[in-house]
Amino acid sequence: MTKEQKEELKKIINQMIKSVEEEIKRLEEKVAPVSPDVSLGRLTRQEALQEKSINDSILRTAKARYKRLIYASQKVDGANFGLCRECDEPIPYERLKIMPESTICMDCIEADD
């Protein structure tokens, strides 16, 4: 991977980190507890609890991705960045632009299925 490609990936990673941080803040507002004394109808209350549960799951996923992006930002200058941890082959640059936190190539992912 060229130095220019690594610089571009750093920018992409930083943009993604900011985006995920904003998503986390938005989701944390949505997962506030649904108070039992709020006068909602039974179905409306169930819907609110279901939506909270869904948003909790999305929030956990966003926090996990945030951690992986932070890790990628710390490793992007390393010699092993962009190499598959299973086969040591380079992960395609186009894939890294979409998912810079990728640590396994598609061939190895498909081989595990």
C-alpha atoms as an extended CHARMM CRD file, in Angstrom:
* protein
*
       113  EXT
         1         1  MET       CA              0.0000000000        0.0000000000        0.0000000000  PROA      1               0.0000000000
         2         2  THR       CA              1.3550000000        3.4020000000       -0.9340000000  PROA      2               0.0000000000
         3         3  LYS       CA              1.8990000000        6.2880000000        1.4510000000  PROA      3               0.0000000000
         4         4  GLU       CA             -0.8220000000        8.2540000000       -0.3840000000  PROA      4               0.0000000000
         5         5  GLN       CA             -3.2970000000        5.4130000000        0.0840000000  PROA      5               0.0000000000
         6         6  LYS       CA             -2.5060000000        5.2710000000        3.8160000000  PROA      6               0.0000000000
         7         7  GLU       CA             -3.0090000000        9.0430000000        4.0760000000  PROA      7               0.0000000000
         8         8  GLU       CA             -6.3540000000        8.7350000000        2.3200000000  PROA      8               0.0000000000
         9         9  LEU       CA             -7.3510000000        5.9110000000        4.6610000000  PROA      9               0.0000000000
        10        10  LYS       CA             -6.4300000000        8.0550000000        7.6850000000  PROA      10              0.0000000000
        11        11  LYS       CA             -8.8240000000       10.7460000000        6.4560000000  PROA      11              0.0000000000
        12        12  ILE       CA            -11.5470000000        8.1940000000        5.8160000000  PROA      12              0.0000000000
        13        13  ILE       CA            -11.0670000000        6.6330000000        9.2530000000  PROA      13              0.0000000000
        14        14  ASN       CA            -11.2290000000       10.0320000000       10.9810000000  PROA      14              0.0000000000
        15        15  GLN       CA            -14.4180000000       10.9160000000        9.0810000000  PROA      15              0.0000000000
        16        16  MET       CA            -15.9580000000        7.5760000000       10.0260000000  PROA      16              0.0000000000
        17        17  ILE       CA            -14.9760000000        8.0350000000       13.6780000000  PROA      17              0.0000000000
        18        18  LYS       CA            -16.7180000000       11.4280000000       13.7610000000  PROA      18              0.0000000000
        19        19  SER       CA            -19.7890000000        9.9790000000       12.0690000000  PROA      19              0.0000000000
        20        20  VAL       CA            -20.0030000000        7.0490000000       14.4900000000  PROA      20              0.0000000000
        21        21  GLU       CA            -19.5020000000        9.3970000000       17.4710000000  PROA      21              0.0000000000
        22        22  GLU       CA            -22.4850000000       11.4540000000       16.2890000000  PROA      22              0.0000000000
        23        23  GLU       CA            -24.5530000000        8.3090000000       15.7940000000  PROA      23              0.0000000000
        24        24  ILE       CA            -23.6650000000        7.1150000000       19.3020000000  PROA      24              0.0000000000
        25        25  LYS       CA            -24.7590000000       10.4450000000       20.8270000000  PROA      25              0.0000000000
        26        26  ARG       CA            -28.0410000000       10.3270000000       18.8990000000  PROA      26              0.0000000000
        27        27  LEU       CA            -28.7030000000        6.7350000000       19.9270000000  PROA      27              0.0000000000
        28        28  GLU       CA            -27.8620000000        7.3530000000       23.5810000000  PROA      28              0.0000000000
        29        29  GLU       CA            -30.6780000000        9.9110000000       23.6470000000  PROA      29              0.0000000000
        30        30  LYS       CA            -33.0700000000        7.3650000000       22.1570000000  PROA      30              0.0000000000
        31        31  VAL       CA            -32.2830000000        4.6020000000       24.6430000000  PROA      31              0.0000000000
        32        32  ALA       CA            -33.2900000000        6.5510000000       27.7200000000  PROA      32              0.0000000000
        33        33  PRO       CA            -35.4450000000        4.3940000000       29.9930000000  PROA      33              0.0000000000
        34        34  VAL       CA            -39.1650000000        4.3890000000       29.2740000000  PROA      34              0.0000000000
        35        35  SER       CA            -40.6680000000        5.5080000000       32.5470000000  PROA      35              0.0000000000
        36        36  PRO       CA            -43.6020000000        3.3970000000       33.7630000000  PROA      36              0.0000000000
        37        37  ASP       CA            -45.4770000000        6.4940000000       34.9620000000  PROA      37              0.0000000000
        38        38  VAL       CA            -45.6070000000        7.9990000000       31.4760000000  PROA      38              0.0000000000
        39        39  SER       CA            -49.2290000000        7.8520000000       30.4300000000  PROA      39              0.0000000000
        40        40  LEU       CA            -48.9920000000        5.8120000000       27.2680000000  PROA      40              0.0000000000
        41        41  GLY       CA            -51.4460000000        3.2850000000       26.0440000000  PROA      41              0.0000000000
        42        42  ARG       CA            -50.4820000000       -0.3690000000       26.5070000000  PROA      42              0.0000000000
        43        43  LEU       CA            -49.6070000000       -0.8500000000       22.8230000000  PROA      43              0.0000000000
        44        44  THR       CA            -47.7900000000        2.4690000000       22.5890000000  PROA      44              0.0000000000
        45        45  ARG       CA            -45.7310000000        1.5360000000       25.6450000000  PROA      45              0.0000000000
        46        46  GLN       CA            -44.8710000000       -1.8660000000       24.1110000000  PROA      46              0.0000000000
        47        47  GLU       CA            -43.8500000000       -0.1480000000       20.8850000000  PROA      47              0.0000000000
        48        48  ALA       CA            -41.6590000000        2.2900000000       22.8400000000  PROA      48              0.0000000000
        49        49  LEU       CA            -39.9920000000       -0.6160000000       24.6520000000  PROA      49              0.0000000000
        50        50  GLN       CA            -39.4300000000       -2.4700000000       21.3710000000  PROA      50              0.0000000000
        51        51  GLU       CA            -37.9170000000        0.6330000000       19.7740000000  PROA      51              0.0000000000
        52        52  LYS       CA            -35.6690000000        1.0920000000       22.8080000000  PROA      52              0.0000000000
        53        53  SER       CA            -34.5130000000       -2.5160000000       22.5090000000  PROA      53              0.0000000000
        54        54  ILE       CA            -33.7180000000       -2.0900000000       18.8170000000  PROA      54              0.0000000000
        55        55  ASN       CA            -31.8470000000        1.1450000000       19.4810000000  PROA      55              0.0000000000
        56        56  ASP       CA            -29.8950000000       -0.5580000000       22.3050000000  PROA      56              0.0000000000
        57        57  SER       CA            -28.7210000000       -3.1800000000       19.8250000000  PROA      57              0.0000000000
        58        58  ILE       CA            -27.7870000000       -0.5630000000       17.2230000000  PROA      58              0.0000000000
        59        59  LEU       CA            -25.9320000000        1.4010000000       19.9160000000  PROA      59              0.0000000000
        60        60  ARG       CA            -23.8830000000       -1.6530000000       20.9500000000  PROA      60              0.0000000000
        61        61  THR       CA            -22.9860000000       -2.2510000000       17.3030000000  PROA      61              0.0000000000
        62        62  ALA       CA            -21.9880000000        1.4020000000       16.8300000000  PROA      62              0.0000000000
        63        63  LYS       CA            -19.8050000000        1.3420000000       19.9580000000  PROA      63              0.0000000000
        64        64  ALA       CA            -18.0780000000       -1.8350000000       18.7840000000  PROA      64              0.0000000000
        65        65  ARG       CA            -17.3950000000       -0.2930000000       15.3700000000  PROA      65              0.0000000000
        66        66  TYR       CA            -16.1070000000        2.8570000000       17.0550000000  PROA      66              0.0000000000
        67        67  LYS       CA            -13.5630000000        0.7890000000       18.9840000000  PROA      67              0.0000000000
        68        68  ARG       CA            -12.4610000000       -1.0030000000       15.8070000000  PROA      68              0.0000000000
        69        69  LEU       CA            -12.0800000000        2.3170000000       13.9650000000  PROA      69              0.0000000000
        70        70  ILE       CA            -10.0000000000        3.7610000000       16.8090000000  PROA      70              0.0000000000
        71        71  TYR       CA             -7.8190000000        0.6560000000       16.6780000000  PROA      71              0.0000000000
        72        72  ALA       CA             -7.4640000000        1.0100000000       12.8910000000  PROA      72              0.0000000000
        73        73  SER       CA             -6.4960000000        4.6770000000       13.2800000000  PROA      73              0.0000000000
        74        74  GLN       CA             -3.7130000000        3.6470000000       15.6450000000  PROA      74              0.0000000000
        75        75  LYS       CA             -2.4560000000        0.8750000000       13.3460000000  PROA      75              0.0000000000
        76        76  VAL       CA             -2.7900000000        2.4810000000        9.8970000000  PROA      76              0.0000000000
        77        77  ASP       CA              0.8910000000        3.4360000000        9.7790000000  PROA      77              0.0000000000
        78        78  GLY       CA              2.0450000000       -0.0360000000       10.8040000000  PROA      78              0.0000000000
        79        79  ALA       CA              3.6010000000       -2.5060000000        8.4070000000  PROA      79              0.0000000000
        80        80  ASN       CA              0.8270000000       -5.0710000000        8.9880000000  PROA      80              0.0000000000
        81        81  PHE       CA             -2.0980000000       -2.7150000000        8.4040000000  PROA      81              0.0000000000
        82        82  GLY       CA             -4.1670000000       -3.9010000000        5.4710000000  PROA      82              0.0000000000
        83        83  LEU       CA             -2.9250000000       -7.4810000000        5.6850000000  PROA      83              0.0000000000
        84        84  CYS       CA             -5.3390000000      -10.3040000000        6.4300000000  PROA      84              0.0000000000
        85        85  ARG       CA             -4.7160000000      -11.6960000000        9.9080000000  PROA      85              0.0000000000
        86        86  GLU       CA             -5.5550000000      -15.1990000000        8.6360000000  PROA      86              0.0000000000
        87        87  CYS       CA             -3.5340000000      -15.5180000000        5.4140000000  PROA      87              0.0000000000
        88        88  ASP       CA             -1.2370000000      -12.4310000000        5.5100000000  PROA      88              0.0000000000
        89        89  GLU       CA             -2.3800000000      -11.4350000000        2.0100000000  PROA      89              0.0000000000
        90        90  PRO       CA             -3.2430000000       -7.7730000000        1.3500000000  PROA      90              0.0000000000
        91        91  ILE       CA             -6.8590000000       -6.7900000000        1.8710000000  PROA      91              0.0000000000
        92        92  PRO       CA             -7.9880000000       -4.9460000000       -1.2950000000  PROA      92              0.0000000000
        93        93  TYR       CA             -7.6350000000       -1.1940000000       -0.9710000000  PROA      93              0.0000000000
        94        94  GLU       CA            -11.2180000000       -0.6350000000       -2.1700000000  PROA      94              0.0000000000
        95        95  ARG       CA            -12.4870000000       -2.7940000000        0.7140000000  PROA      95              0.0000000000
        96        96  LEU       CA            -10.3650000000       -0.8450000000        3.1950000000  PROA      96              0.0000000000
        97        97  LYS       CA            -11.8570000000        2.4060000000        1.9040000000  PROA      97              0.0000000000
        98        98  ILE       CA            -15.3170000000        1.0840000000        2.7540000000  PROA      98              0.0000000000
        99        99  MET       CA            -14.3930000000       -0.7670000000        5.9530000000  PROA      99              0.0000000000
       100       100  PRO       CA            -10.9790000000        0.4230000000        7.1400000000  PROA      100             0.0000000000
       101       101  GLU       CA            -11.3700000000       -1.6270000000       10.2970000000  PROA      101             0.0000000000
       102       102  SER       CA            -11.2700000000       -4.8460000000        8.2390000000  PROA      102             0.0000000000
       103       103  THR       CA             -8.6720000000       -7.3330000000        9.4380000000  PROA      103             0.0000000000
       104       104  ILE       CA             -9.7090000000      -10.3690000000        7.3650000000  PROA      104             0.0000000000
       105       105  CYS       CA             -9.9130000000      -10.6330000000        3.5790000000  PROA      105             0.0000000000
       106       106  MET       CA            -13.0790000000      -11.7890000000        1.8410000000  PROA      106             0.0000000000
       107       107  ASP       CA            -11.5040000000      -15.1080000000        0.7910000000  PROA      107             0.0000000000
       108       108  CYS       CA            -10.8590000000      -16.0140000000        4.4390000000  PROA      108             0.0000000000
       109       109  ILE       CA            -14.3120000000      -14.8210000000        5.5220000000  PROA      109             0.0000000000
       110       110  GLU       CA            -15.9470000000      -16.9760000000        2.8540000000  PROA      110             0.0000000000
       111       111  ALA       CA            -13.7200000000      -19.9350000000        3.7620000000  PROA      111             0.0000000000
       112       112  ASP       CA            -15.0240000000      -19.7700000000        7.3610000000  PROA      112             0.0000000000
       113       113  ASP       CA            -18.6510000000      -20.0260000000        6.2200000000  PROA      113             0.0000000000
